[in-house]
Amino acid sequence: MSKSDTAKPANSMWGGRFASGPDAIMTAINASISFDQRLYAQDIAGSAAHAAMLARQGIITSNDAQAIREGLLTILSEIESGAFEFSDALEDIHLNIENRLTDMIGEAGKRLHTARSRNDQVAVDFRLWVRGQCDGAIEEITALMRAFVDQAQAGADWVMPGFTHLQTAQPVTWGHHMLAYVEMLNRDRGRFEDARLRMNECPLGAAALAGTGFPIDRDYTAKELGFDRPTANSLDSVSDRDFALEFLSAASICALHLSRFAEELVIWSSAQFRFVRLSDRWTTGSSIMPQKKNPDAAELLRAKIGRIMGAQVALLTVMKGLPLTYSKDMQEDKEQVFDAADTLMLALAAMTGMVGDMTANRAVLAQAAASGFSTATDLADWLVRTLNLPFREAHHITGALVAMADSAGVDLPDLSLAQMQSVHGGITQAVFSVLGVENSIRSRQSYGGTSPIRVAEQAARWKAALG
């Protein structure tokens, strides 16, 4: 158990420069250990790699490096078991671990910080953590994509209304709608992959801002920590938080997509739509209205997305006015990223559960697909193809027929041939072959279209790609 709270004065890590300890308010505003302790595994990994490199380069002895390594492993065990005592007086995770290490192994522990600064130390810790979150997001997004693909395969030929302005536009298939989110999520996955690739450079060894006079091997520490290469400019190395901003940007766009589908679930599960049924796992009842089944999980997900977007704005605001290189403002980079990452992982897991459990009401979807003159565009296309009319003229004729059907309280297929011919004499009985919803969706066979054949092909492609 660490005695870090009592073993040394609060300012002991700074040596002789300060004559007295900080005021209590200064301690409170300065300390970050309450949240950056989440970086403990990354900090220990970075320190272990740094110590091994120092020994390889002859900067510290192999015995000291071995003592440091064993001490760090002990600290890792203490933290993971809950036995480690974190101290606000030691400000952050870096000093807490270093102080405990020195308590354990003595002089060797004091040699660990040779040729590095907290500036490059926190930069490498934070990069490692964010890189891991990118990996986690990619995994969770892939699981959600699989859930949407399963829905698409099950309903490749189920008709439903496609909407613009939340009004019936043209018939589509359930599978086609599900695959739209697969495409969105695949772009999200690509953004995290791209951000991960760009952030995979190691800032360790940049020291405070200017590099170091010690003969360090930055390629070695980069390789040990799984980075592609060391960063090329020491000033940029310690002042860069683009990697965190890119993570938040990718997270915000992904969250936006999740929120859009959450909104659809709220609408679709309402008594007015009845397009889907959500399982009891993702709904709640009312304290006073026994008939209610509220889509609370979707609503909460829709709301939580604001935290992710807010985190991006917050970090942009922190970074926008900072001169090179490090400023203490940058201590405020982590809480927003931690919260956004937690929220995104929770939202992805919840959405995967909802998509996997939801049941589409096929009969209601089909009934809704046939409403609102949804095959009007098919009629206009038929006039162009069969009668060789310019599309604008066909559009005008179709609009007149829609007005006629609306006035009579019927749909387009319910008009008689004579009624249609009263608008344009060239219309024949063959027009009725394109007015049914099923005929409409089968005709949409262009690449990326809603035809069940195209949807089944796309779903099978994604199924194979996702494994």
XYZ file of C-alpha atoms in Angstrom, residues 8-385:
378
model
C 6.741 13.564 1.173
C 5.753 17.237 1.174
C 3.313 18.181 -1.592
C 5.992 19.971 -3.582
C 8.751 17.373 -3.131
C 8.694 16.307 -6.764
C 9.825 19.783 -7.784
C 12.969 19.892 -5.617
C 14.190 23.204 -4.237
C 12.427 25.666 -6.519
C 9.334 26.067 -4.300
C 9.564 27.041 -0.658
C 6.023 26.198 0.376
C 3.236 23.865 -0.674
C 0.332 24.934 -2.875
C -2.848 26.407 -1.527
C -5.734 23.944 -1.183
C -7.650 25.622 -4.006
C -4.594 25.478 -6.244
C -4.246 21.785 -5.431
C -7.858 21.211 -6.383
C -7.633 23.023 -9.703
C -4.217 21.589 -10.537
C -4.787 17.919 -9.735
C -5.973 15.599 -12.498
C -5.544 12.260 -10.750
C -9.292 11.929 -10.227
C -9.708 11.291 -13.955
C -6.301 10.635 -15.513
C -5.769 7.575 -13.329
C -7.523 5.823 -16.217
C -4.206 6.089 -18.036
C -2.395 3.878 -15.537
C -1.862 0.908 -17.884
C -0.613 3.153 -20.680
C 1.664 5.061 -18.302
C 3.190 1.854 -16.990
C 3.674 0.475 -20.506
C 5.330 3.705 -21.645
C 7.606 3.787 -18.603
C 8.606 0.146 -19.066
C 9.530 0.767 -22.715
C 11.430 3.928 -21.773
C 13.417 2.155 -19.032
C 14.307 -0.730 -21.337
C 15.524 1.721 -23.958
C 17.613 3.650 -21.414
C 19.336 0.402 -20.418
C 19.950 -0.651 -24.052
C 21.573 2.718 -24.674
C 23.727 2.504 -21.558
C 22.042 5.517 -19.965
C 20.973 3.521 -16.907
C 22.217 0.107 -15.755
C 20.477 -3.124 -16.604
C 19.986 -3.747 -12.882
C 18.160 -0.445 -12.495
C 16.030 -1.228 -15.553
C 15.133 -4.629 -14.131
C 14.185 -3.090 -10.780
C 12.059 -0.491 -12.551
C 10.320 -3.150 -14.626
C 9.521 -5.322 -11.611
C 8.377 -2.312 -9.621
C 6.072 -1.170 -12.413
C 4.527 -4.648 -12.623
C 3.904 -4.573 -8.888
C 2.244 -1.159 -9.185
C 0.088 -2.441 -12.038
C -1.060 -5.278 -9.815
C -1.758 -2.884 -6.927
C -3.858 -0.591 -9.105
C -5.845 -3.403 -10.679
C -6.512 -5.002 -7.279
C -7.619 -1.678 -5.767
C -4.777 -1.589 -3.249
C -3.052 1.470 -4.717
C -3.726 4.788 -2.940
C -3.935 7.733 -5.320
C -2.921 11.138 -3.968
C -4.246 14.527 -5.079
C -1.054 16.069 -3.718
C 0.883 14.230 -6.428
C -1.351 15.789 -9.075
C -1.551 13.136 -11.783
C -1.097 9.499 -12.703
C 2.510 10.040 -13.757
C 3.740 11.409 -10.426
C 1.603 8.990 -8.432
C 3.228 6.031 -10.152
C 6.736 7.481 -10.075
C 6.439 8.335 -6.384
C 5.252 4.835 -5.528
C 8.024 3.329 -7.642
C 10.658 5.351 -5.794
C 9.168 4.294 -2.451
C 9.495 0.670 -3.548
C 12.885 0.497 -5.263
C 14.695 3.639 -4.090
C 17.385 5.291 -6.189
C 16.616 3.283 -9.337
C 13.104 4.724 -9.404
C 14.510 8.231 -9.539
C 16.408 7.363 -12.717
C 13.279 6.491 -14.715
C 12.537 10.082 -15.687
C 15.928 10.529 -17.374
C 15.546 11.859 -20.950
C 11.813 12.411 -20.759
C 9.296 14.981 -19.484
C 5.747 14.778 -18.315
C 4.953 16.537 -21.597
C 6.002 13.643 -23.821
C 4.926 11.161 -21.149
C 1.311 12.317 -21.134
C 1.347 12.641 -24.907
C 2.292 8.993 -25.355
C -0.080 7.789 -22.625
C -3.020 9.639 -24.112
C -2.235 8.468 -27.645
C -2.079 4.876 -26.479
C -5.441 5.240 -24.739
C -7.162 6.922 -27.678
C -5.683 4.368 -30.069
C -7.239 1.635 -27.960
C -10.587 3.418 -28.066
C -10.391 3.526 -31.860
C -9.916 -0.242 -31.839
C -12.878 -0.629 -29.503
C -15.095 1.596 -31.630
C -14.205 -0.337 -34.782
C -15.141 -3.600 -33.052
C -18.450 -2.250 -31.725
C -19.383 -0.674 -35.053
C -18.720 -3.967 -36.817
C -21.050 -5.774 -34.403
C -23.788 -3.221 -35.094
C -23.276 -3.555 -38.837
C -23.800 -7.309 -38.514
C -27.084 -6.715 -36.689
C -28.328 -4.438 -39.476
C -27.238 -6.940 -42.138
C -29.203 -9.702 -40.372
C -32.286 -7.485 -40.470
C -31.649 -6.717 -44.155
C -31.375 -10.362 -45.126
C -34.556 -11.252 -43.261
C -36.530 -8.454 -44.921
C -34.904 -8.122 -48.342
C -38.331 -8.209 -50.036
C -40.536 -6.639 -47.355
C -42.069 -3.465 -48.728
C -42.227 -0.281 -46.688
C -42.595 3.409 -47.457
C -39.513 5.393 -48.266
C -39.712 8.940 -46.947
C -38.625 12.421 -47.851
C -39.663 15.226 -45.481
C -41.065 12.350 -43.345
C -43.799 11.957 -45.947
C -44.352 8.925 -48.129
C -42.209 9.225 -51.250
C -41.651 5.864 -52.982
C -41.838 2.235 -51.907
C -38.598 0.670 -50.737
C -37.767 -2.536 -48.939
C -37.031 -3.065 -45.277
C -33.700 -4.593 -46.221
C -32.775 -1.565 -48.299
C -33.477 0.754 -45.369
C -31.376 -1.396 -43.022
C -28.471 -1.449 -45.456
C -28.468 2.357 -45.604
C -27.225 2.318 -41.991
C -24.640 -0.330 -42.821
C -23.173 2.073 -45.376
C -23.149 4.934 -42.846
C -21.512 2.772 -40.201
C -18.905 1.521 -42.637
C -17.862 5.127 -43.264
C -17.713 5.609 -39.499
C -15.513 2.554 -39.178
C -13.265 3.907 -41.908
C -12.919 7.238 -40.117
C -11.737 5.506 -36.939
C -9.335 3.346 -38.960
C -7.986 6.413 -40.726
C -7.623 8.375 -37.479
C -5.852 5.425 -35.860
C -3.388 5.202 -38.728
C -2.547 8.899 -38.509
C -2.153 8.923 -34.709
C 0.135 5.891 -34.673
C 3.349 7.848 -34.179
C 5.186 7.861 -30.861
C 5.935 11.195 -29.126
C 8.027 9.618 -26.368
C 11.514 11.065 -26.464
C 10.465 14.567 -27.432
C 11.014 15.398 -23.750
C 9.717 18.800 -22.630
C 9.682 20.331 -26.122
C 13.189 20.323 -27.615
C 14.255 16.690 -27.555
C 17.081 15.498 -25.320
C 20.870 15.431 -25.282
C 20.909 11.806 -24.130
C 21.603 9.194 -26.841
C 18.095 7.715 -26.798
C 16.628 5.334 -29.386
C 13.148 6.583 -30.261
C 12.642 3.927 -32.913
C 12.993 1.277 -30.223
C 10.403 2.785 -27.876
C 8.022 3.380 -30.786
C 8.279 -0.275 -31.819
C 7.909 -1.513 -28.234
C 4.650 0.422 -27.881
C 3.228 -0.685 -31.224
C 3.674 2.605 -33.060
C 4.671 2.761 -36.716
C 7.381 5.355 -36.129
C 8.427 8.156 -33.756
C 7.023 11.643 -34.296
C 9.320 13.839 -36.382
C 9.167 17.198 -34.556
C 9.584 17.553 -30.817
C 7.583 20.795 -30.633
C 4.620 19.267 -32.401
C 4.991 16.042 -30.429
C 4.137 17.567 -27.066
C 1.609 20.155 -28.280
C -0.436 17.972 -30.652
C -3.919 16.854 -29.674
C -5.162 16.349 -33.218
C -5.420 12.627 -32.512
C -7.966 13.283 -29.770
C -9.856 15.764 -31.935
C -9.975 13.285 -34.812
C -11.293 10.618 -32.473
C -13.991 13.000 -31.269
C -14.830 13.997 -34.830
C -15.245 10.370 -35.903
C -17.210 9.683 -32.725
C -19.502 12.665 -33.342
C -20.359 11.615 -36.887
C -20.940 8.034 -35.762
C -23.090 9.301 -32.909
C -25.090 11.381 -35.374
C -25.907 8.218 -37.329
C -26.917 6.389 -34.165
C -29.167 9.279 -33.193
C -30.880 9.281 -36.581
C -31.826 5.638 -36.239
C -32.822 6.153 -32.607
C -35.218 8.836 -33.831
C -36.637 6.419 -36.396
C -37.136 3.797 -33.707
C -39.028 6.296 -31.566
C -41.289 7.167 -34.500
C -41.668 3.632 -35.842
C -42.560 2.118 -32.471
C -45.310 4.665 -31.813
C -48.989 3.667 -31.925
C -49.421 5.921 -34.941
C -46.808 4.062 -37.008
C -46.521 0.548 -35.513
C -43.697 -0.275 -37.946
C -41.595 -2.067 -35.300
C -41.901 -3.682 -31.919
C -39.057 -3.222 -29.463
C -38.479 -5.959 -26.910
C -39.076 -5.481 -23.199
C -35.310 -5.312 -22.757
C -35.221 -1.855 -24.375
C -38.530 -0.325 -23.276
C -40.157 0.796 -20.029
C -43.684 1.309 -18.782
C -45.455 4.360 -17.435
C -46.010 5.087 -13.765
C -49.624 6.048 -14.447
C -50.615 4.809 -17.936
C -50.629 0.999 -17.993
C -50.918 0.767 -21.792
C -47.613 2.550 -22.425
C -44.451 0.880 -23.716
C -41.930 3.660 -23.976
C -38.798 3.441 -26.189
C -36.640 4.843 -23.418
C -33.383 3.247 -24.578
C -33.698 4.900 -27.990
C -34.636 8.231 -26.406
C -31.730 8.121 -23.955
C -29.339 7.179 -26.734
C -30.633 10.093 -28.811
C -29.965 12.447 -25.895
C -26.567 11.071 -24.881
C -25.234 11.786 -28.341
C -25.109 15.467 -27.345
C -22.372 14.661 -24.849
C -20.135 13.351 -27.615
C -20.694 16.333 -29.869
C -20.238 18.663 -26.902
C -16.910 17.041 -26.086
C -15.621 17.815 -29.556
C -16.591 21.469 -29.246
C -15.067 21.645 -25.753
C -11.683 20.316 -26.846
C -11.630 22.476 -29.953
C -12.234 25.450 -27.672
C -9.413 24.428 -25.328
C -6.909 24.058 -28.153
C -7.865 26.942 -30.442
C -5.733 29.671 -28.834
C -2.693 27.820 -27.507
C 0.789 28.854 -28.678
C 3.431 26.150 -29.026
C 4.134 24.103 -27.125
C 2.550 22.706 -23.961
C 0.209 24.765 -21.780
C -1.597 23.602 -18.666
C -4.863 24.189 -20.521
C -4.171 20.849 -22.179
C -4.876 19.061 -18.919
C -8.510 19.707 -19.844
C -8.190 17.457 -22.895
C -8.947 14.160 -21.182
C -12.259 14.347 -19.346
C -14.156 15.205 -22.522
C -12.504 12.394 -24.463
C -13.016 9.869 -21.667
C -16.699 10.749 -21.373
C -17.244 10.759 -25.134
C -15.579 7.367 -25.538
C -17.615 5.865 -22.706
C -20.818 7.303 -24.145
C -20.075 6.102 -27.669
C -19.301 2.542 -26.562
C -22.485 2.454 -24.500
C -24.559 3.845 -27.363
C -23.126 1.372 -29.871
C -23.767 -1.572 -27.567
C -27.327 -0.401 -26.829
C -28.109 0.137 -30.502
C -26.745 -3.293 -31.391
C -29.075 -4.784 -28.811
C -32.103 -2.853 -30.059
C -31.491 -3.653 -33.714
C -30.972 -7.315 -32.922
C -34.170 -7.528 -30.873
C -36.561 -5.368 -32.902
C -39.319 -7.005 -34.912
C -40.672 -5.383 -38.051
C -44.465 -5.397 -38.503
C -44.475 -6.572 -42.100
C -48.207 -6.149 -42.696
C -48.258 -2.576 -41.409
C -45.167 -1.729 -43.432
C -46.797 -3.038 -46.606
C -50.019 -1.147 -45.953
C -48.096 2.069 -45.350
C -46.006 1.512 -48.476
C -49.131 1.546 -50.634
C -50.434 4.814 -49.201
C -49.710 8.398 -50.164
C -49.601 7.813 -53.939
C -46.203 6.177 -53.506
C -46.110 4.823 -57.077
C -46.678 8.214 -58.753
C -43.075 8.291 -59.968
C -43.548 4.844 -61.514
C -46.522 6.215 -63.440
C -44.485 9.170 -64.704
C -41.642 6.851 -65.730
C -44.124 4.636 -67.612
C -45.412 7.630 -69.556
C -41.832 8.478 -70.561
C -40.893 4.923 -71.526
